[in-house]
Amino acid sequence: MSDEKPFLNVLKNRAISGRTPPWWLMRQAGRYLPEYREIRARAGGFLDLVYHPELACDVTLQPIRRYGMSAAILFSDILVLPQALGQEVRFETGEGPKLGDLDLSRLGYKKFKEVLSPVYETVSRIRGALAEEGFHQTALIGFCGAPWTVACYMVEGGGSKEFHKVKTLAYADPEKFQALLELLTEASITYLQAQIEAGAEAIQIFDSWAGVLDEDGFRRFVIAPTKKIVQSLKQKYPEVPIIGFPRGAGTLYLPYVQETGVDGVSLDPSVSTGWAAEVLQPLCTVQGNLDPVRLMAGGDGMIRAVEKILSDLKNGPYIFNLGHGVIKETAPAQVDMLKTLLRVS
Ligand code: CP3
């Protein structure tokens, strides 16, 4: 037996997971939990909560106290990075994020440290709280958005269905777009290093919109910047595992794993777990990929889907997770049900 936390053991030593893999859920801290909604209301805005180390730490621990996941993830958001670089970011209730006009020449590091230092303080508080509350087997994940996905929000000015603006910039003005990606890559490295210094034990890179690019775009804007982030972090912190989540990458999951150097890859629900066991698991640890709607809908469908995933991926290094974040209408009791299926205590 390794004395490593199970989540880290599977990532670092490629331990075979068997039928009871380590587990956590993307967006495990959030609006489906009444105790989150209570603190969120007290904090005021979403960003007020993110930049309040005491409350953000408390919110991070909420799902761990209820369910005892194998990993806690820093409570923050991928859009604190553009905010720290000087672009205006707002969260309007029920509407998602809204960003101010993008002016590349005005982005920079002047306020970077000042804006992000509460996030680093949250990380170190969480490490302390996990130990203090007796969660000795729970690892702490730090994260950032991948440069491509963060650029999507910065150029579109918020969420999008088609991503025409950002794709047009990327395809029609590659030099300007490259400058933006390079800035984001460099800023992400600085941001993640500081999270590791503050106590993050693993890193996840969220590339939620990786799936909207063609192959050439995917290689340039998803694989290349991610590879650079992984290489930089590995130089300084070779012992800190990195999980990549290129959501919607389809067959490009394979070159993503081969070329970026990630220790783990998070699969969206569309990826065949049989294929992943055969093709991806020999190369890296696999995480995922229950459809969040299966968790919300429950019943026999959820039971069968969980059993299939566990059975397909049990012979290699594997971490149970959803294929995307917990949906806010999910009943918390569904997660108890899921825990029973995972046979964890
Ligand atoms: O528990 C966790 O997973 C940690 C915290 C976390 C949040 N966002 C909290 C959050 C993490 C890791 C993220 C990542 C994130 N943020 C991503 C990548 C993952 C993904 O979902 O694809 C993206 C694209 C964002 C950007 C973002 N943040 C959007 C588009 C929205 C609005 C949509 C929504 O769900 O409201 C957010 C807000 C957000 N981030 C909330 C939470 C808990 C809800 C805010 C609230 O309380 O009102």
CSV table of C-alpha atoms and ligand atoms in Angstrom, one decimal:
chain,number,residue,atom,x,y,z
A,1,MET,CA,0.0,0.0,0.0
A,2,SER,CA,1.2,3.5,-0.8
A,3,ASP,CA,1.0,6.0,1.9
A,4,GLU,CA,-0.1,8.5,-0.7
A,5,LYS,CA,-3.7,9.8,-0.7
A,6,PRO,CA,-5.7,7.4,-3.1
A,7,PHE,CA,-6.5,10.2,-5.6
A,8,LEU,CA,-2.8,11.1,-5.8
A,9,ASN,CA,-1.6,7.5,-5.9
A,10,VAL,CA,-3.7,6.7,-8.9
A,11,LEU,CA,-2.3,9.8,-10.7
A,12,LYS,CA,1.3,9.6,-9.7
A,13,ASN,CA,2.0,5.9,-9.4
A,14,ARG,CA,-0.7,4.8,-12.0
A,15,ALA,CA,-2.2,2.5,-9.3
A,16,ILE,CA,-4.9,0.2,-10.7
A,17,SER,CA,-8.2,1.4,-9.3
A,18,GLY,CA,-10.4,-1.8,-9.3
A,19,ARG,CA,-14.0,-1.5,-8.4
A,20,THR,CA,-13.6,1.3,-5.8
A,21,PRO,CA,-11.8,4.1,-7.5
A,22,PRO,CA,-11.1,7.5,-5.9
A,23,TRP,CA,-13.8,9.9,-6.8
A,24,TRP,CA,-14.9,13.6,-6.9
A,25,LEU,CA,-17.4,15.6,-8.9
A,26,MET,CA,-16.8,18.6,-11.1
A,27,ARG,CA,-18.8,21.5,-9.5
A,28,GLN,CA,-19.2,19.5,-6.4
A,29,ALA,CA,-19.4,22.8,-4.4
A,30,GLY,CA,-22.3,24.7,-5.8
A,31,ARG,CA,-26.0,25.6,-6.1
A,32,TYR,CA,-27.4,22.1,-5.7
A,33,LEU,CA,-26.3,22.2,-2.1
A,34,PRO,CA,-28.6,24.2,0.3
A,35,GLU,CA,-25.6,25.1,2.5
A,36,TYR,CA,-23.9,26.6,-0.6
A,37,ARG,CA,-26.9,28.8,-1.4
A,38,GLU,CA,-27.0,30.0,2.2
A,39,ILE,CA,-23.4,31.2,2.2
A,40,ARG,CA,-23.7,32.5,-1.4
A,41,ALA,CA,-26.6,34.7,-0.3
A,42,ARG,CA,-24.6,36.0,2.7
A,43,ALA,CA,-21.6,36.8,0.5
A,44,GLY,CA,-23.5,38.9,-1.9
A,45,GLY,CA,-22.2,38.3,-5.5
A,46,PHE,CA,-20.5,35.2,-6.7
A,47,LEU,CA,-17.2,37.0,-7.1
A,48,ASP,CA,-17.5,38.3,-3.6
A,49,LEU,CA,-17.6,34.7,-2.4
A,50,VAL,CA,-14.6,33.7,-4.6
A,51,TYR,CA,-12.4,36.5,-3.2
A,52,HIS,CA,-13.4,35.8,0.4
A,53,PRO,CA,-10.9,33.2,1.7
A,54,GLU,CA,-12.8,32.2,4.8
A,55,LEU,CA,-16.1,31.7,2.9
A,56,ALA,CA,-14.5,30.2,-0.2
A,57,CYS,CA,-12.7,27.7,2.0
A,58,ASP,CA,-15.9,26.8,3.8
A,59,VAL,CA,-17.7,26.3,0.6
A,60,THR,CA,-14.9,24.0,-0.8
A,61,LEU,CA,-15.3,21.8,2.3
A,62,GLN,CA,-19.1,21.6,2.2
A,63,PRO,CA,-19.3,18.6,-0.2
A,64,ILE,CA,-16.4,16.9,1.6
A,65,ARG,CA,-18.2,17.1,4.9
A,66,ARG,CA,-21.4,15.7,3.4
A,67,TYR,CA,-19.9,13.0,1.1
A,68,GLY,CA,-16.1,12.6,1.9
A,69,MET,CA,-14.9,12.8,-1.7
A,70,SER,CA,-11.2,11.7,-2.5
A,71,ALA,CA,-10.5,15.2,-3.7
A,72,ALA,CA,-11.6,18.8,-2.9
A,73,ILE,CA,-11.3,21.4,-5.6
A,74,LEU,CA,-10.5,25.0,-4.8
A,75,PHE,CA,-13.7,27.1,-4.9
A,76,SER,CA,-13.0,29.8,-7.5
A,77,ASP,CA,-13.6,30.4,-11.2
A,78,ILE,CA,-11.6,30.3,-14.4
A,79,LEU,CA,-12.6,33.9,-15.1
A,80,VAL,CA,-10.6,35.4,-12.2
A,81,LEU,CA,-7.6,35.2,-14.6
A,82,PRO,CA,-8.9,37.7,-17.2
A,83,GLN,CA,-10.0,39.9,-14.3
A,84,ALA,CA,-6.5,39.8,-12.8
A,85,LEU,CA,-5.1,40.8,-16.2
A,86,GLY,CA,-7.3,43.9,-16.3
A,87,GLN,CA,-10.5,42.9,-18.2
A,88,GLU,CA,-13.8,43.7,-16.6
A,89,VAL,CA,-15.7,40.5,-15.4
A,90,ARG,CA,-19.2,40.5,-13.9
A,91,PHE,CA,-21.6,37.7,-13.0
A,92,GLU,CA,-25.2,38.7,-13.3
A,93,THR,CA,-27.7,36.5,-11.6
A,94,GLY,CA,-29.2,33.9,-13.9
A,95,GLU,CA,-27.2,35.2,-16.9
A,96,GLY,CA,-23.7,33.8,-16.6
A,97,PRO,CA,-20.5,35.8,-17.0
A,98,LYS,CA,-20.3,39.1,-18.8
A,99,LEU,CA,-16.9,40.6,-19.8
A,100,GLY,CA,-16.0,44.1,-20.7
A,101,ASP,CA,-14.4,45.1,-24.1
A,102,LEU,CA,-11.2,43.3,-24.8
A,103,ASP,CA,-8.2,45.6,-25.4
A,104,LEU,CA,-5.1,43.6,-25.6
A,105,SER,CA,-2.8,46.6,-25.2
A,106,ARG,CA,-4.3,47.3,-21.8
A,107,LEU,CA,-4.0,43.8,-20.3
A,108,GLY,CA,-1.0,43.2,-18.0
A,109,TYR,CA,0.3,42.2,-14.6
A,110,LYS,CA,-0.1,45.5,-12.7
A,111,LYS,CA,-2.9,44.2,-10.5
A,112,PHE,CA,-2.4,40.5,-11.0
A,113,LYS,CA,-1.0,39.6,-7.6
A,114,GLU,CA,-3.3,41.9,-5.7
A,115,VAL,CA,-6.4,40.4,-7.3
A,116,LEU,CA,-5.3,36.8,-7.0
A,117,SER,CA,-3.8,36.8,-3.5
A,118,PRO,CA,-7.1,36.0,-1.8
A,119,VAL,CA,-7.4,32.9,-4.0
A,120,TYR,CA,-3.9,31.7,-2.8
A,121,GLU,CA,-5.0,32.4,0.8
A,122,THR,CA,-8.1,30.2,0.2
A,123,VAL,CA,-5.8,27.4,-1.1
A,124,SER,CA,-3.7,27.4,2.1
A,125,ARG,CA,-6.7,27.7,4.3
A,126,ILE,CA,-8.3,24.6,2.6
A,127,ARG,CA,-5.1,22.5,3.2
A,128,GLY,CA,-5.3,23.5,6.9
A,129,ALA,CA,-9.0,22.8,7.2
A,130,LEU,CA,-8.8,19.4,5.5
A,131,ALA,CA,-6.2,18.3,8.0
A,132,GLU,CA,-7.9,19.9,11.0
A,133,GLU,CA,-11.3,18.3,10.2
A,134,GLY,CA,-9.7,14.9,9.7
A,135,PHE,CA,-9.9,14.5,6.0
A,136,HIS,CA,-6.4,13.0,5.7
A,137,GLN,CA,-7.3,11.0,2.6
A,138,THR,CA,-8.7,14.0,0.6
A,139,ALA,CA,-6.3,15.7,-1.8
A,140,LEU,CA,-6.6,19.3,-2.8
A,141,ILE,CA,-6.9,20.2,-6.5
A,142,GLY,CA,-6.0,23.7,-7.8
A,143,PHE,CA,-7.1,24.7,-11.3
A,144,CYS,CA,-7.2,27.2,-14.1
A,145,GLY,CA,-9.1,27.5,-17.4
A,146,ALA,CA,-7.0,26.5,-20.4
A,147,PRO,CA,-5.9,29.5,-22.6
A,148,TRP,CA,-8.3,28.6,-25.4
A,149,THR,CA,-11.4,28.4,-23.2
A,150,VAL,CA,-10.5,31.6,-21.3
A,151,ALA,CA,-9.8,33.4,-24.6
A,152,CYS,CA,-13.3,32.2,-25.7
A,153,TYR,CA,-14.9,34.2,-22.9
A,154,MET,CA,-12.6,37.2,-23.3
A,155,VAL,CA,-13.3,37.6,-27.0
A,156,GLU,CA,-17.0,36.7,-27.0
A,157,GLY,CA,-17.6,38.9,-24.0
A,158,GLY,CA,-19.3,36.0,-22.2
A,159,GLY,CA,-20.8,32.6,-23.1
A,160,SER,CA,-21.6,31.7,-26.6
A,161,LYS,CA,-23.3,29.0,-28.7
A,162,GLU,CA,-21.4,29.2,-31.9
A,163,PHE,CA,-18.0,30.9,-31.0
A,164,HIS,CA,-17.9,32.8,-34.3
A,165,LYS,CA,-16.1,35.8,-32.9
A,166,VAL,CA,-13.3,34.0,-31.3
A,167,LYS,CA,-12.9,31.5,-34.1
A,168,THR,CA,-12.8,34.2,-36.7
A,169,LEU,CA,-10.1,36.1,-34.7
A,170,ALA,CA,-8.1,32.8,-34.3
A,171,TYR,CA,-8.4,31.8,-38.0
A,172,ALA,CA,-8.3,35.3,-39.6
A,173,ASP,CA,-5.7,37.1,-37.4
A,174,PRO,CA,-3.5,34.4,-36.1
A,175,GLU,CA,-0.8,36.8,-34.9
A,176,LYS,CA,-3.1,38.8,-32.7
A,177,PHE,CA,-4.8,35.7,-31.4
A,178,GLN,CA,-1.4,34.1,-30.7
A,179,ALA,CA,-0.4,37.1,-28.7
A,180,LEU,CA,-3.5,36.7,-26.5
A,181,LEU,CA,-2.9,32.9,-26.1
A,182,GLU,CA,0.7,33.5,-25.1
A,183,LEU,CA,-0.2,36.1,-22.5
A,184,LEU,CA,-2.8,33.6,-21.1
A,185,THR,CA,-0.3,30.7,-21.1
A,186,GLU,CA,2.3,32.7,-19.2
A,187,ALA,CA,-0.3,34.1,-16.8
A,188,SER,CA,-1.7,30.6,-16.2
A,189,ILE,CA,1.7,29.2,-15.4
A,190,THR,CA,2.3,32.0,-12.8
A,191,TYR,CA,-1.2,31.5,-11.3
A,192,LEU,CA,-0.8,27.7,-11.0
A,193,GLN,CA,2.7,27.9,-9.5
A,194,ALA,CA,1.3,30.2,-6.8
A,195,GLN,CA,-1.5,27.7,-6.1
A,196,ILE,CA,1.0,24.9,-5.8
A,197,GLU,CA,3.1,27.0,-3.5
A,198,ALA,CA,0.0,27.7,-1.4
A,199,GLY,CA,-0.7,24.0,-1.0
A,200,ALA,CA,-2.5,22.6,-4.1
A,201,GLU,CA,-1.5,18.9,-4.5
A,202,ALA,CA,-2.7,18.4,-8.1
A,203,ILE,CA,-3.9,20.6,-10.9
A,204,GLN,CA,-6.8,20.4,-13.4
A,205,ILE,CA,-6.8,22.5,-16.6
A,206,PHE,CA,-10.4,23.1,-17.8
A,207,ASP,CA,-10.7,23.4,-21.6
A,208,SER,CA,-14.5,23.4,-21.8
A,209,TRP,CA,-14.7,24.6,-25.4
A,210,ALA,CA,-11.9,22.5,-26.9
A,211,GLY,CA,-14.5,20.7,-28.9
A,212,VAL,CA,-15.5,23.6,-31.1
A,213,LEU,CA,-12.3,23.7,-33.1
A,214,ASP,CA,-11.2,21.9,-36.2
A,215,GLU,CA,-8.1,19.7,-36.0
A,216,ASP,CA,-5.6,22.3,-37.0
A,217,GLY,CA,-7.1,24.8,-34.5
A,218,PHE,CA,-7.2,22.1,-31.8
A,219,ARG,CA,-3.5,21.4,-32.3
A,220,ARG,CA,-2.5,25.1,-32.2
A,221,PHE,CA,-4.8,26.5,-29.6
A,222,VAL,CA,-5.6,23.6,-27.3
A,223,ILE,CA,-2.6,21.2,-27.5
A,224,ALA,CA,0.3,23.7,-27.9
A,225,PRO,CA,-0.5,26.0,-25.0
A,226,THR,CA,-1.5,23.1,-22.7
A,227,LYS,CA,1.8,21.4,-23.5
A,228,LYS,CA,3.7,24.6,-22.6
A,229,ILE,CA,1.9,24.9,-19.2
A,230,VAL,CA,2.5,21.2,-18.4
A,231,GLN,CA,6.2,21.5,-19.3
A,232,SER,CA,6.7,24.6,-17.2
A,233,LEU,CA,5.0,23.2,-14.2
A,234,LYS,CA,6.8,19.8,-14.5
A,235,GLN,CA,10.2,21.6,-14.5
A,236,LYS,CA,9.6,23.1,-11.1
A,237,TYR,CA,7.1,20.7,-9.6
A,238,PRO,CA,7.6,17.3,-11.1
A,239,GLU,CA,5.7,15.6,-8.3
A,240,VAL,CA,2.4,17.6,-8.8
A,241,PRO,CA,0.1,15.7,-11.2
A,242,ILE,CA,-1.8,17.5,-13.9
A,243,ILE,CA,-5.2,16.5,-15.3
A,244,GLY,CA,-6.4,17.9,-18.6
A,245,PHE,CA,-10.1,18.3,-19.6
A,246,PRO,CA,-10.4,19.0,-23.3
A,247,ARG,CA,-14.2,18.7,-23.3
A,248,GLY,CA,-15.6,17.5,-26.6
A,249,ALA,CA,-12.3,16.6,-28.2
A,250,GLY,CA,-13.6,13.3,-29.7
A,251,THR,CA,-10.8,11.4,-31.5
A,252,LEU,CA,-8.4,14.2,-30.7
A,253,TYR,CA,-8.3,13.0,-27.0
A,254,LEU,CA,-5.5,10.7,-28.2
A,255,PRO,CA,-3.1,13.3,-29.6
A,256,TYR,CA,-4.0,15.6,-26.6
A,257,VAL,CA,-2.8,12.9,-24.2
A,258,GLN,CA,0.2,11.9,-26.3
A,259,GLU,CA,1.5,15.4,-26.8
A,260,THR,CA,0.6,17.6,-23.8
A,261,GLY,CA,2.2,15.3,-21.2
A,262,VAL,CA,-0.7,15.4,-18.8
A,263,ASP,CA,-0.8,12.7,-16.0
A,264,GLY,CA,-4.6,12.3,-16.3
A,265,VAL,CA,-7.3,13.1,-18.7
A,266,SER,CA,-11.0,13.9,-17.9
A,267,LEU,CA,-13.5,12.5,-20.3
A,268,ASP,CA,-16.8,14.1,-21.3
A,269,PRO,CA,-19.8,11.8,-21.5
A,270,SER,CA,-19.6,11.2,-25.3
A,271,VAL,CA,-16.3,9.3,-25.0
A,272,SER,CA,-16.6,5.5,-25.2
A,273,THR,CA,-15.2,4.1,-21.9
A,274,GLY,CA,-14.3,0.8,-23.8
A,275,TRP,CA,-12.2,2.9,-26.2
A,276,ALA,CA,-10.7,4.9,-23.4
A,277,ALA,CA,-9.6,1.7,-21.5
A,278,GLU,CA,-7.9,0.4,-24.6
A,279,VAL,CA,-6.4,3.5,-26.1
A,280,LEU,CA,-6.0,6.2,-23.3
A,281,GLN,CA,-5.5,4.2,-20.1
A,282,PRO,CA,-2.2,2.6,-21.2
A,283,LEU,CA,-0.9,6.2,-21.6
A,284,CYS,CA,-2.4,8.1,-18.6
A,285,THR,CA,-4.9,8.0,-15.8
A,286,VAL,CA,-8.5,8.4,-17.0
A,287,GLN,CA,-11.2,10.4,-15.1
A,288,GLY,CA,-14.9,10.6,-15.8
A,289,ASN,CA,-17.4,10.4,-17.4
A,290,LEU,CA,-21.0,9.9,-16.1
A,291,ASP,CA,-23.4,12.2,-17.8
A,292,PRO,CA,-24.5,14.8,-15.2
A,293,VAL,CA,-28.1,14.3,-16.3
A,294,ARG,CA,-27.8,10.6,-15.3
A,295,LEU,CA,-26.9,11.7,-11.8
A,296,MET,CA,-29.8,14.2,-11.8
A,297,ALA,CA,-32.3,11.7,-13.3
A,298,GLY,CA,-31.2,8.7,-11.2
A,299,GLY,CA,-33.1,5.4,-11.3
A,300,ASP,CA,-32.0,2.3,-13.2
A,301,GLY,CA,-30.4,4.4,-16.0
A,302,MET,CA,-27.9,5.9,-13.5
A,303,ILE,CA,-27.2,2.5,-11.9
A,304,ARG,CA,-26.4,0.9,-15.3
A,305,ALA,CA,-24.3,3.8,-16.5
A,306,VAL,CA,-22.2,3.8,-13.4
A,307,GLU,CA,-21.7,0.0,-13.5
A,308,LYS,CA,-20.7,0.2,-17.1
A,309,ILE,CA,-18.1,2.9,-16.5
A,310,LEU,CA,-16.7,1.1,-13.4
A,311,SER,CA,-16.5,-2.2,-15.2
A,312,ASP,CA,-14.8,-0.8,-18.4
A,313,LEU,CA,-12.2,1.2,-16.5
A,314,LYS,CA,-11.4,-1.0,-13.5
A,315,ASN,CA,-8.2,-2.6,-14.9
A,316,GLY,CA,-6.2,0.6,-15.1
A,317,PRO,CA,-5.6,3.9,-13.3
A,318,TYR,CA,-9.0,5.5,-13.0
A,319,ILE,CA,-10.8,8.3,-11.0
A,320,PHE,CA,-14.6,8.4,-11.0
A,321,ASN,CA,-16.1,11.7,-11.9
A,322,LEU,CA,-18.9,13.2,-14.0
A,323,GLY,CA,-18.4,14.1,-17.7
A,324,HIS,CA,-19.1,17.8,-16.8
A,325,GLY,CA,-20.3,19.7,-13.7
A,326,VAL,CA,-23.1,18.8,-11.3
A,327,ILE,CA,-26.3,20.4,-12.6
A,328,LYS,CA,-27.9,22.8,-10.1
A,329,GLU,CA,-31.3,21.1,-10.0
A,330,THR,CA,-29.7,17.8,-8.9
A,331,ALA,CA,-31.1,16.6,-5.5
A,332,PRO,CA,-28.2,16.1,-3.0
A,333,ALA,CA,-29.6,12.7,-2.2
A,334,GLN,CA,-28.6,11.6,-5.7
A,335,VAL,CA,-25.0,12.0,-4.6
A,336,ASP,CA,-25.6,9.7,-1.6
A,337,MET,CA,-27.1,7.2,-4.1
A,338,LEU,CA,-24.0,7.5,-6.3
A,339,LYS,CA,-21.8,6.9,-3.3
A,340,THR,CA,-23.6,3.7,-2.6
A,341,LEU,CA,-23.0,2.5,-6.1
A,342,LEU,CA,-19.3,3.4,-5.8
A,343,ARG,CA,-19.2,1.3,-2.6
A,344,VAL,CA,-17.2,4.0,-0.8
A,345,SER,CA,-17.7,4.8,2.9
B,1,CP3,O1,-16.7,22.8,-7.3
B,1,CP3,C1,-16.0,23.2,-8.3
B,1,CP3,O2,-16.0,22.5,-9.3
B,1,CP3,C2,-15.0,24.3,-8.1
B,1,CP3,C3,-15.4,25.6,-8.5
B,1,CP3,C4,-15.6,26.0,-10.0
B,1,CP3,C5,-16.5,26.9,-10.4
B,1,CP3,N1,-16.3,27.1,-11.8
B,1,CP3,C6,-17.5,27.5,-9.6
B,1,CP3,C7,-18.7,28.2,-10.1
B,1,CP3,C8,-14.8,25.6,-11.1
B,1,CP3,C9,-13.7,24.6,-11.2
B,1,CP3,C10,-15.3,26.4,-12.2
B,1,CP3,C11,-14.8,26.3,-13.6
B,1,CP3,C12,-15.4,27.0,-14.7
B,1,CP3,N2,-16.0,28.2,-14.7
B,1,CP3,C13,-15.5,26.5,-16.0
B,1,CP3,C14,-14.9,25.2,-16.5
B,1,CP3,C15,-15.8,24.1,-16.2
B,1,CP3,C16,-17.1,24.0,-17.0
B,1,CP3,O3,-18.1,24.2,-16.3
B,1,CP3,O4,-17.1,23.9,-18.2
B,1,CP3,C17,-16.2,27.5,-16.8
B,1,CP3,C18,-16.5,27.4,-18.3
B,1,CP3,C19,-16.5,28.6,-15.9
B,1,CP3,C20,-17.1,29.9,-16.3
B,1,CP3,C21,-18.4,30.0,-15.6
B,1,CP3,N3,-18.6,30.2,-14.2
B,1,CP3,C22,-19.7,30.1,-16.1
B,1,CP3,C23,-20.0,29.9,-17.6
B,1,CP3,C24,-20.6,30.3,-15.1
B,1,CP3,C25,-22.1,30.6,-15.2
B,1,CP3,C26,-22.9,29.3,-15.4
B,1,CP3,C27,-23.4,28.8,-14.0
B,1,CP3,O5,-23.2,27.6,-13.8
B,1,CP3,O6,-23.9,29.7,-13.3
B,1,CP3,C28,-19.9,30.3,-13.9
B,1,CP3,C29,-20.4,30.5,-12.5
B,1,CP3,C30,-20.0,29.6,-11.4
B,1,CP3,N4,-18.7,29.0,-11.3
B,1,CP3,C31,-20.8,29.1,-10.4
B,1,CP3,C32,-20.0,28.2,-9.6
B,1,CP3,C33,-20.4,27.5,-8.3
B,1,CP3,C34,-22.3,29.5,-10.1
B,1,CP3,C35,-22.3,30.8,-9.6
B,1,CP3,C36,-23.4,31.1,-8.6
B,1,CP3,O7,-23.3,30.7,-7.4
B,1,CP3,O8,-24.3,31.8,-9.0
